[in-house]
PDB file of C-alpha atoms and ligand atoms in Angstrom:
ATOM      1  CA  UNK A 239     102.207 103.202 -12.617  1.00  0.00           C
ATOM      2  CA  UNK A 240     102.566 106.062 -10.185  1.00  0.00           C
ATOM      3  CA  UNK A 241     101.406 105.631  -6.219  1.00  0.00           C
ATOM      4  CA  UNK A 242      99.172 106.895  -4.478  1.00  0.00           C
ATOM      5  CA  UNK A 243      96.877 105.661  -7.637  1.00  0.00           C
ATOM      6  CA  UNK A 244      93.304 106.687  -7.932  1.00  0.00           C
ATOM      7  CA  UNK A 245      91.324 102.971  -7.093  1.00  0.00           C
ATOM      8  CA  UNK A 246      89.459 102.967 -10.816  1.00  0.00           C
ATOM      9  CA  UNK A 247      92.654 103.321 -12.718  1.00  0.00           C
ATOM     10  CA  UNK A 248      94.776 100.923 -10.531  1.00  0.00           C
ATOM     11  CA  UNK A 249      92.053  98.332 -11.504  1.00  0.00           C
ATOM     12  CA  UNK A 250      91.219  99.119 -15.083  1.00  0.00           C
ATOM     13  CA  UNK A 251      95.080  99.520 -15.631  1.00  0.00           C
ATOM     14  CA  UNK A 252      95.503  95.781 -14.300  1.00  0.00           C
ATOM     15  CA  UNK A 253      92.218  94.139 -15.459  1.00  0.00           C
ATOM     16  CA  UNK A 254      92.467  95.707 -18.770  1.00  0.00           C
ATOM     17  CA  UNK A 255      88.822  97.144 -18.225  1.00  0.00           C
ATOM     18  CA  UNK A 256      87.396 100.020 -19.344  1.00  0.00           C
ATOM     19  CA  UNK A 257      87.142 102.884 -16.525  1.00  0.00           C
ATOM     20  CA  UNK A 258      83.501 103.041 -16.682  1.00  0.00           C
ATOM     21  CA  UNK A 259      82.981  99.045 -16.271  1.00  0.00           C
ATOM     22  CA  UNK A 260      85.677  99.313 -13.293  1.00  0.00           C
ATOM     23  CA  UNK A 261      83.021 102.493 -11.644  1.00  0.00           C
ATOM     24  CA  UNK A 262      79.898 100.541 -12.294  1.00  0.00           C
ATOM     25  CA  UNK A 263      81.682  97.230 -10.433  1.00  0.00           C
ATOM     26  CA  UNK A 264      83.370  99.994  -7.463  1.00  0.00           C
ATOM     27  CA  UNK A 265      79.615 101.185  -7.341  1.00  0.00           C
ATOM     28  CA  UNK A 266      78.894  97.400  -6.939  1.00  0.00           C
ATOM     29  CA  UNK A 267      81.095  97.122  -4.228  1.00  0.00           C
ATOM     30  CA  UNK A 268      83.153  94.899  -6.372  1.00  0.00           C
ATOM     31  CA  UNK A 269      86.372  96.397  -4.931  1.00  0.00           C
ATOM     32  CA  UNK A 270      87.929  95.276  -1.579  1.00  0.00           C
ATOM     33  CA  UNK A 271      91.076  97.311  -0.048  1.00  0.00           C
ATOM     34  CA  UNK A 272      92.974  95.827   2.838  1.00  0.00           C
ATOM     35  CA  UNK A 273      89.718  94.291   3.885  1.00  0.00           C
ATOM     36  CA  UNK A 274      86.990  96.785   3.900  1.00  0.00           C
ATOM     37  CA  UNK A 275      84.637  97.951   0.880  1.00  0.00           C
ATOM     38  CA  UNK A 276      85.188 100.897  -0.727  1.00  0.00           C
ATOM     39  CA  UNK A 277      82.606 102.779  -3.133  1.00  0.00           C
ATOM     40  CA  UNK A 278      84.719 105.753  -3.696  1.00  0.00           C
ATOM     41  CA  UNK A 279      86.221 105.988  -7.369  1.00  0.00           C
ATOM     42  CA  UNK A 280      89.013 108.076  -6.633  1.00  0.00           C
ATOM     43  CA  UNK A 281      90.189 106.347  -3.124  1.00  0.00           C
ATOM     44  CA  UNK A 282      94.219 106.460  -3.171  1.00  0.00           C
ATOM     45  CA  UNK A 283      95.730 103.045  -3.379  1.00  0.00           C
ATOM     46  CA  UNK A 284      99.250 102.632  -2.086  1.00  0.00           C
ATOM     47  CA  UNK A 285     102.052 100.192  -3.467  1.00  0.00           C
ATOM     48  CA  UNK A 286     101.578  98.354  -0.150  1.00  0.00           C
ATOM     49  CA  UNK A 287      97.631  97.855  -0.522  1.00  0.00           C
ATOM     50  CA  UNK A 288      96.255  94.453  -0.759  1.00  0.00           C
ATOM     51  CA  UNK A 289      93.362  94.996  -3.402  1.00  0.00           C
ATOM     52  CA  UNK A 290      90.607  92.746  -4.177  1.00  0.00           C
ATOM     53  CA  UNK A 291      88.486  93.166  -7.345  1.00  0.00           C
ATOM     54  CA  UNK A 292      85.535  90.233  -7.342  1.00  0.00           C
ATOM     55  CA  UNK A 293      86.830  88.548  -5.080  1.00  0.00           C
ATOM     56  CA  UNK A 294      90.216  88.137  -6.296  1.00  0.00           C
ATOM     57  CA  UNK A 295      93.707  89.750  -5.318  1.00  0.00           C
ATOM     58  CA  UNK A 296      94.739  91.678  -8.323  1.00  0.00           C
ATOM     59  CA  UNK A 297      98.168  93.373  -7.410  1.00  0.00           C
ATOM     60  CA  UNK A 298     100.488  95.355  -9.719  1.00  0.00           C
ATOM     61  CA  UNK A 299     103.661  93.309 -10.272  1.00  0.00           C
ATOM     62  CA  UNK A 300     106.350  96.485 -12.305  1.00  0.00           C
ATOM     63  CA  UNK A 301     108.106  96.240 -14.751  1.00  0.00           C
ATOM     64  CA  UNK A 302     109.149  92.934 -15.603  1.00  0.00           C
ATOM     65  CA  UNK A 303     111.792  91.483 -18.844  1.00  0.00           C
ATOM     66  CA  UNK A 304     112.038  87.748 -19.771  1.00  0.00           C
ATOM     67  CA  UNK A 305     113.973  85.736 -21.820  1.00  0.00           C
ATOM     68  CA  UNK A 306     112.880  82.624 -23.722  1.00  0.00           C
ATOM     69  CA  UNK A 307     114.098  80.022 -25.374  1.00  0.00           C
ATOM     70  CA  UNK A 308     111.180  79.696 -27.772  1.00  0.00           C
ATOM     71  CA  UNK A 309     110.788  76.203 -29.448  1.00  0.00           C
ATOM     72  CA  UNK A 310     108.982  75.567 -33.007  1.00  0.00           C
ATOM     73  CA  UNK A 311     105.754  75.626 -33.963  1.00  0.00           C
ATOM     74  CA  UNK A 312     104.914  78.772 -31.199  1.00  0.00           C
ATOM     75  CA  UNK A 313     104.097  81.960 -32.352  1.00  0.00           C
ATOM     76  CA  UNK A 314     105.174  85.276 -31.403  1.00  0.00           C
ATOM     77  CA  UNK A 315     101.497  86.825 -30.758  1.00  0.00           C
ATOM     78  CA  UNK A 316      99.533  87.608 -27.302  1.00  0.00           C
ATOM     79  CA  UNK A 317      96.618  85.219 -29.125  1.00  0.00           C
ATOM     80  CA  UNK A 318      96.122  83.089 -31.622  1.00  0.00           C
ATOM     81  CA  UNK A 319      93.107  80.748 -32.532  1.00  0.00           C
ATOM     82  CA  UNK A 320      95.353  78.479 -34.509  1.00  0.00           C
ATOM     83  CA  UNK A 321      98.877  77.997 -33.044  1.00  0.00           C
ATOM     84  CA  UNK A 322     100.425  77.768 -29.051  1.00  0.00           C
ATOM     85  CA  UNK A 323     101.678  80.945 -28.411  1.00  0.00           C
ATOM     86  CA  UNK A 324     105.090  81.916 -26.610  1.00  0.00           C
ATOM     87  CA  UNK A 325     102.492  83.042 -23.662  1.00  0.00           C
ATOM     88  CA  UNK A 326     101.173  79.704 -23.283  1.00  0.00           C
ATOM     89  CA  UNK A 327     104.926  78.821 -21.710  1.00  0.00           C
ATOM     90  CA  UNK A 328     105.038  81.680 -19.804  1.00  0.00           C
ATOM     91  CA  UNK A 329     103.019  80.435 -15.851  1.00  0.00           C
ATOM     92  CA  UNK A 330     102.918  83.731 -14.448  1.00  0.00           C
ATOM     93  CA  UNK A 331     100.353  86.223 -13.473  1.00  0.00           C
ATOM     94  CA  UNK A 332      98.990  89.432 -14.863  1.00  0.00           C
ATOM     95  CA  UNK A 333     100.675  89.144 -18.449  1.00  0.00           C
ATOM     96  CA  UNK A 334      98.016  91.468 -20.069  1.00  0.00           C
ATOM     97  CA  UNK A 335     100.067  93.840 -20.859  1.00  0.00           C
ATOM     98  CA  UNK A 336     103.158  91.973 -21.829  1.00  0.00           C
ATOM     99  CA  UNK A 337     104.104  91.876 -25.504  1.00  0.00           C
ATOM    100  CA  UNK A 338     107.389  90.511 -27.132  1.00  0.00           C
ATOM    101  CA  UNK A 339     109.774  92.738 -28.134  1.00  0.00           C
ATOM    102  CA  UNK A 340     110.811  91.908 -31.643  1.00  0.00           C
ATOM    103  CA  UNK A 341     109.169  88.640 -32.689  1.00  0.00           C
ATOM    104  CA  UNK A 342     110.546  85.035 -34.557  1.00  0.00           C
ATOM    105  CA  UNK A 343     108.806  83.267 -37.270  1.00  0.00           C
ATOM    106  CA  UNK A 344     107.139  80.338 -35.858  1.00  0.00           C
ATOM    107  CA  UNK A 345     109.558  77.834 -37.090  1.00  0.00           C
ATOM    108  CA  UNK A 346     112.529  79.850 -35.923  1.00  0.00           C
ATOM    109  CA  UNK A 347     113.857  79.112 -32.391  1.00  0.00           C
ATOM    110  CA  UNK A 348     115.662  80.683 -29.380  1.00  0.00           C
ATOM    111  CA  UNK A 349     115.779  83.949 -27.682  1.00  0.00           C
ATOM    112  CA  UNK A 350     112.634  86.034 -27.266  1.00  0.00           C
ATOM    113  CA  UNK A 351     112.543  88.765 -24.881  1.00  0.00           C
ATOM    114  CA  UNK A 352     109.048  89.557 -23.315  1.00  0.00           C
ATOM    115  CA  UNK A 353     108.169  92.853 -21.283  1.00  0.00           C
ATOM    116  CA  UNK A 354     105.357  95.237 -20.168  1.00  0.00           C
ATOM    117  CA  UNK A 355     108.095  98.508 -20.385  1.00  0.00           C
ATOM    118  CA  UNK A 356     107.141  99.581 -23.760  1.00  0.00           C
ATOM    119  CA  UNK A 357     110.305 102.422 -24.042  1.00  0.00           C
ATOM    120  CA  UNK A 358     112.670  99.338 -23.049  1.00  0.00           C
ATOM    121  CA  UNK A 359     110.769  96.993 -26.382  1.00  0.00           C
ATOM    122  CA  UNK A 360     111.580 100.000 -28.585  1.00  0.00           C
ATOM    123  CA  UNK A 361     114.751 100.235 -27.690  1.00  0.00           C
ATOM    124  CA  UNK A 362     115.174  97.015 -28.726  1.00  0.00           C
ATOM    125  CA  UNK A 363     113.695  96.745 -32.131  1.00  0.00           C
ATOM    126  CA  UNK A 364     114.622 100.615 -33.489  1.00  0.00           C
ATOM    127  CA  UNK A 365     117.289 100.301 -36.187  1.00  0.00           C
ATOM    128  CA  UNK A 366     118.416 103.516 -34.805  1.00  0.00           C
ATOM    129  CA  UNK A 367     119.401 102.327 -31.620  1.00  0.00           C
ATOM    130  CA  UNK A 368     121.733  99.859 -33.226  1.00  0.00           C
ATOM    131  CA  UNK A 369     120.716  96.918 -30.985  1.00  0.00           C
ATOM    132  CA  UNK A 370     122.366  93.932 -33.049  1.00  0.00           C
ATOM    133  CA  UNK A 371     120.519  90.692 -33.232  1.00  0.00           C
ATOM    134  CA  UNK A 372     122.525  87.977 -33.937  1.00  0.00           C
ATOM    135  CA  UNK A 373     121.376  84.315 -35.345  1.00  0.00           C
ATOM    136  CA  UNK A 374     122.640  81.052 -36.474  1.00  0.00           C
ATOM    137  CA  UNK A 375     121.969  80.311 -39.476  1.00  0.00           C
ATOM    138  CA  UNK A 376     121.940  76.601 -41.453  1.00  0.00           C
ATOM    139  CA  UNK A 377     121.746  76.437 -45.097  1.00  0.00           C
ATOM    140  CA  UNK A 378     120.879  74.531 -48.048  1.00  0.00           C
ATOM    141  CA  UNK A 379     123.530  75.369 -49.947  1.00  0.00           C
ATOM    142  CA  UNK A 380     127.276  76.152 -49.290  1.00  0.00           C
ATOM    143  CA  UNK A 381     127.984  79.541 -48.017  1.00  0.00           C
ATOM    144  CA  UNK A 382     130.424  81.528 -49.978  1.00  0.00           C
ATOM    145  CA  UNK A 383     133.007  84.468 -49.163  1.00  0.00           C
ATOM    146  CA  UNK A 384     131.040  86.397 -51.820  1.00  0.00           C
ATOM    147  CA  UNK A 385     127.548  85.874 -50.074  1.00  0.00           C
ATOM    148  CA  UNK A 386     129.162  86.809 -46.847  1.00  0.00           C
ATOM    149  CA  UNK A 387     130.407  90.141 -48.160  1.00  0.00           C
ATOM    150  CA  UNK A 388     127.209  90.940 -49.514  1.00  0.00           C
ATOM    151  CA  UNK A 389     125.289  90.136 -46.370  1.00  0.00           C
ATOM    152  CA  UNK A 390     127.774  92.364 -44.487  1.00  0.00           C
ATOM    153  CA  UNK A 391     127.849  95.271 -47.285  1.00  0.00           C
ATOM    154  CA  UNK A 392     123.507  95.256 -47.315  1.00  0.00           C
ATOM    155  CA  UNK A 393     121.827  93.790 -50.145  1.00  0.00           C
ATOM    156  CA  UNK A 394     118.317  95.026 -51.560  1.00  0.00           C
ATOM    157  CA  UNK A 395     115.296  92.248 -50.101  1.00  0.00           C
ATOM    158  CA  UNK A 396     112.088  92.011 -53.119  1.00  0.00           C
ATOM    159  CA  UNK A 397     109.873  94.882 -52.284  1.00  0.00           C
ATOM    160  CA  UNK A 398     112.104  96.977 -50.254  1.00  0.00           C
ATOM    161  CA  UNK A 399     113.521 100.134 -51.073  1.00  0.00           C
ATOM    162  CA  UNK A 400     116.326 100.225 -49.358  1.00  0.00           C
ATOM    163  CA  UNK A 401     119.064  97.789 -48.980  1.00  0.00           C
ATOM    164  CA  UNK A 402     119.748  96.351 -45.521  1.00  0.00           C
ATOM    165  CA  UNK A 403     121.541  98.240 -42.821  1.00  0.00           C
ATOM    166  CA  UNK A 404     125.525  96.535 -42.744  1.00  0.00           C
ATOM    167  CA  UNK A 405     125.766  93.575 -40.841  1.00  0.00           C
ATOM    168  CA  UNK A 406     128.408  90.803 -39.637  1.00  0.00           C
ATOM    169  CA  UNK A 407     128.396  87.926 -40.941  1.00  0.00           C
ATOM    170  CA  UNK A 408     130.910  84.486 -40.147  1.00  0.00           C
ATOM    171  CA  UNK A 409     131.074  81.237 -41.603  1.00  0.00           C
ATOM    172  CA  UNK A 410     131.186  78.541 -39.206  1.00  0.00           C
ATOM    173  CA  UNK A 411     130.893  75.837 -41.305  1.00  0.00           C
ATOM    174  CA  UNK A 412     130.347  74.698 -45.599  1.00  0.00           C
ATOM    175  CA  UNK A 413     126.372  75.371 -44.640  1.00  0.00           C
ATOM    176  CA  UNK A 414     126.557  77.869 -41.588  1.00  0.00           C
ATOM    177  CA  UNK A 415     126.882  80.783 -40.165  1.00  0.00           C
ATOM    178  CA  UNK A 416     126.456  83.576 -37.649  1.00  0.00           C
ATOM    179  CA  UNK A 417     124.521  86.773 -38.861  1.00  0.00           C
ATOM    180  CA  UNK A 418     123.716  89.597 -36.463  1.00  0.00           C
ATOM    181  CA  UNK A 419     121.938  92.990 -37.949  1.00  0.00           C
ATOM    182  CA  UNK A 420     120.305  95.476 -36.188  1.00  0.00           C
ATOM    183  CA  UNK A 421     117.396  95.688 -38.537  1.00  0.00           C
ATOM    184  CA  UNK A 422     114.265  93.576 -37.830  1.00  0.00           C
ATOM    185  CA  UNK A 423     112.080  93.496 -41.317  1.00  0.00           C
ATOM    186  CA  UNK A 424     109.724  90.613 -41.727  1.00  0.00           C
ATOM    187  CA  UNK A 425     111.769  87.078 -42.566  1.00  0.00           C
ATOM    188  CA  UNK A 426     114.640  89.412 -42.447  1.00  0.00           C
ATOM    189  CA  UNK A 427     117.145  86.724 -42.241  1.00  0.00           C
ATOM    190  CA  UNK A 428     115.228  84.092 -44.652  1.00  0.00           C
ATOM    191  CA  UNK A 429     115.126  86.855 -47.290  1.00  0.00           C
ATOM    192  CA  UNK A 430     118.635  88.114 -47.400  1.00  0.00           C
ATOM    193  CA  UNK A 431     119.786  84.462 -47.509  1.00  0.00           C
ATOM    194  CA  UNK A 432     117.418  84.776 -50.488  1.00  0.00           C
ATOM    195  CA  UNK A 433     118.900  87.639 -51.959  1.00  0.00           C
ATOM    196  CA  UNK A 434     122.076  85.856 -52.056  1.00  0.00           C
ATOM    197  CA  UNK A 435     121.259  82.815 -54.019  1.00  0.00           C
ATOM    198  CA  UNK A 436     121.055  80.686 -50.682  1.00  0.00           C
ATOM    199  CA  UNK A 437     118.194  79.327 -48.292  1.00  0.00           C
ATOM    200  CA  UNK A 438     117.460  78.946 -44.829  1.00  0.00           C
ATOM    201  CA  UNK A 439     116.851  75.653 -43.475  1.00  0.00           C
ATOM    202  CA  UNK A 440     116.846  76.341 -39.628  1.00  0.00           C
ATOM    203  CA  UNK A 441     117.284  79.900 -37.738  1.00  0.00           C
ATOM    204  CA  UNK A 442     117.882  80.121 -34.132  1.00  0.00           C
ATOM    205  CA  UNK A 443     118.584  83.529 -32.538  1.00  0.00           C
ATOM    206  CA  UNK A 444     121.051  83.613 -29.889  1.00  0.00           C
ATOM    207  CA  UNK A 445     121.567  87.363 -29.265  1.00  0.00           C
ATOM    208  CA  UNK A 446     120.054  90.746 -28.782  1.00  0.00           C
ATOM    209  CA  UNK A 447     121.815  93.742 -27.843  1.00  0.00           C
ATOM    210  CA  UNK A 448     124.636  91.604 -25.454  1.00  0.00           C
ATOM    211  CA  UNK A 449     121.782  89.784 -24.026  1.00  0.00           C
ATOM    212  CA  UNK A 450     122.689  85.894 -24.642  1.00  0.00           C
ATOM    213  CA  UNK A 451     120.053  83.448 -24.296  1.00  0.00           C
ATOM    214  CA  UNK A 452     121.158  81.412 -21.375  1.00  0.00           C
ATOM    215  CA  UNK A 453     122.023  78.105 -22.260  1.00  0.00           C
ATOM    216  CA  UNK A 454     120.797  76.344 -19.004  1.00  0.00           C
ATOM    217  CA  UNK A 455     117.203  77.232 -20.563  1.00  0.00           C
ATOM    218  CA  UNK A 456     115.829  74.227 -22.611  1.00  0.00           C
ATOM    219  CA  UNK A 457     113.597  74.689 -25.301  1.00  0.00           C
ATOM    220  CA  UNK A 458     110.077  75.897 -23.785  1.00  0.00           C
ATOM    221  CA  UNK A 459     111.863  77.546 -20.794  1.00  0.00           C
ATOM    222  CA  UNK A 460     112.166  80.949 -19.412  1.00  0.00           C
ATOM    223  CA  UNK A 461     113.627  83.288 -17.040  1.00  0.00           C
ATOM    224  CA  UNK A 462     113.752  86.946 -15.729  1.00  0.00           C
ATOM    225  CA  UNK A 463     116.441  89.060 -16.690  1.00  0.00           C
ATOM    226  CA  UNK A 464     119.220  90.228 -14.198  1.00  0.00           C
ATOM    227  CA  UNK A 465     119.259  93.934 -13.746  1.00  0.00           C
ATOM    228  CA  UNK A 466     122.238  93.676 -15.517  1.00  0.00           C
ATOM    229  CA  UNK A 467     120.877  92.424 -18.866  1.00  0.00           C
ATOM    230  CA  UNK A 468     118.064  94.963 -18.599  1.00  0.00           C
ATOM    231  CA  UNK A 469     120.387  97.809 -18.782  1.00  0.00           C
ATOM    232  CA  UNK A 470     122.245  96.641 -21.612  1.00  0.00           C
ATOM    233  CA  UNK A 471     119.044  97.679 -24.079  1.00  0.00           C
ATOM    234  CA  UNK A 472     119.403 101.007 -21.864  1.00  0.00           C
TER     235      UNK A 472
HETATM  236  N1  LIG B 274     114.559  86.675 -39.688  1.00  0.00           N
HETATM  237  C1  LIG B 274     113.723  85.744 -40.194  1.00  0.00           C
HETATM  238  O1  LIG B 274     113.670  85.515 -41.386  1.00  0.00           O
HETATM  239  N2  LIG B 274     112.948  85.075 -39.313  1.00  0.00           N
HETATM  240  C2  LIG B 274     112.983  85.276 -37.982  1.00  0.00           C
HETATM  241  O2  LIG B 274     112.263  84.601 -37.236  1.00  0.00           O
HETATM  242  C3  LIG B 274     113.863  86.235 -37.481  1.00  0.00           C
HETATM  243  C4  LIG B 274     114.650  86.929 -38.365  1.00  0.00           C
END
């Protein structure tokens, strides 16, 4: 948002209302700037101006990035009628306009990254910007060489037509491994385990782009990111 702001935008923009709602509530004298009433639509609010829509402070907080180490059972979604969502962990104000950029399955845990800069969450999830993602991966059955060269080569997933971008793959154990791919197709990782002749059994994501979920965050927690881990996206 640019400043000076016209007084029905700054509002609608944080409220999420519609412009002419916002007018018909300014014509109500619904909106208070640094104490005194104003009526006038397109009165120029500055960064500094302490605004007060029904009674409330509403202020405009920037751009802002999270991490999260999600647990189970949340889902990746601003709302849901059946499940917690990742927002219901998040105790901060004015998330309207946050979304998550590049989402887990609800049983899949760790590092979600949460913004209201839209360029910065496209960045992140475009295949063409090469933005690896990298997970752990535990399986039910023992993890070959041969399946790891085919997860690193690309192998075709049902119902696609292409097969997936190359990737990196390491065994750390008979039934695990690290994967990171810079692709982010729905149960991406579940169904190239498929493809192999293997399953998942647990996914936790540890890694996007150089950004490391920080290990003093326990499951459910969250943090902003440093300047420095914003400008690894770019
Ligand atoms: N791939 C999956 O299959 N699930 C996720 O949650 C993330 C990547």
């Amino acid at each position: 948002m640019k400043f000076p702001c016209r007084l029905d935008k700054f509002i609608s923009h944080i409220t999420e209302l519609p412009r002419t709602k916002v007018k018909a509530g300014i014509k109500k004298r619904n909106a208070v700037v640094n104490g005194v009433q104003i009526t006038k639509f397109d009165h120029q609010v500055q960064a500094t101006d302490h605004v007060e829509w029904q009674g409330e402070h509403i202020a405009y907080l920037g751009l802002r990035y999270y991490m999260l180490n999600k647990p189970q059972d949340y889902i990746c979604a601003n709302n849901d009628d059946m499940h917690a969502t990742v927002f219901d962990l998040l105790d901060e104000p004015n998330l309207k306009n946050f979304h998550v950029a590049g989402r887990l399955d609800i049983d899949t845990t760790g590092l979600v990254l949460i913004t209201n800069d839209g360029d910065w969450s496209h960045k992140v999830t475009s295949p063409k910007q090469q933005k690896f993602k990298t997970y752990l991966v535990e399986t039910l059955e023992p993890i070959s060489d041969e399946m790891l060269s085919q997860l690193e080569e690309g192998v075709m997933l049902h119902g696609e037509k292409h097969a997936t971008l190359p990737a990196k793959a390491e065994r750390l154990a008979t039934y695990s491994l690290r994967l990171s791919i810079c692709e982010g197709k729905y149960h991406q990782v579940k169904r190239m385990l498929a493809a192999v002749g293997n399953k998942v059994v647990e996914l936790h994501r540890e890694n996007i782009g150089g950004i490391q979920l920080d290990d003093s965050l326990s499951s459910g927690e969250y943090r902003l990111l440093s300047e420095q881990e914003v400008q690894l996206i770019g």
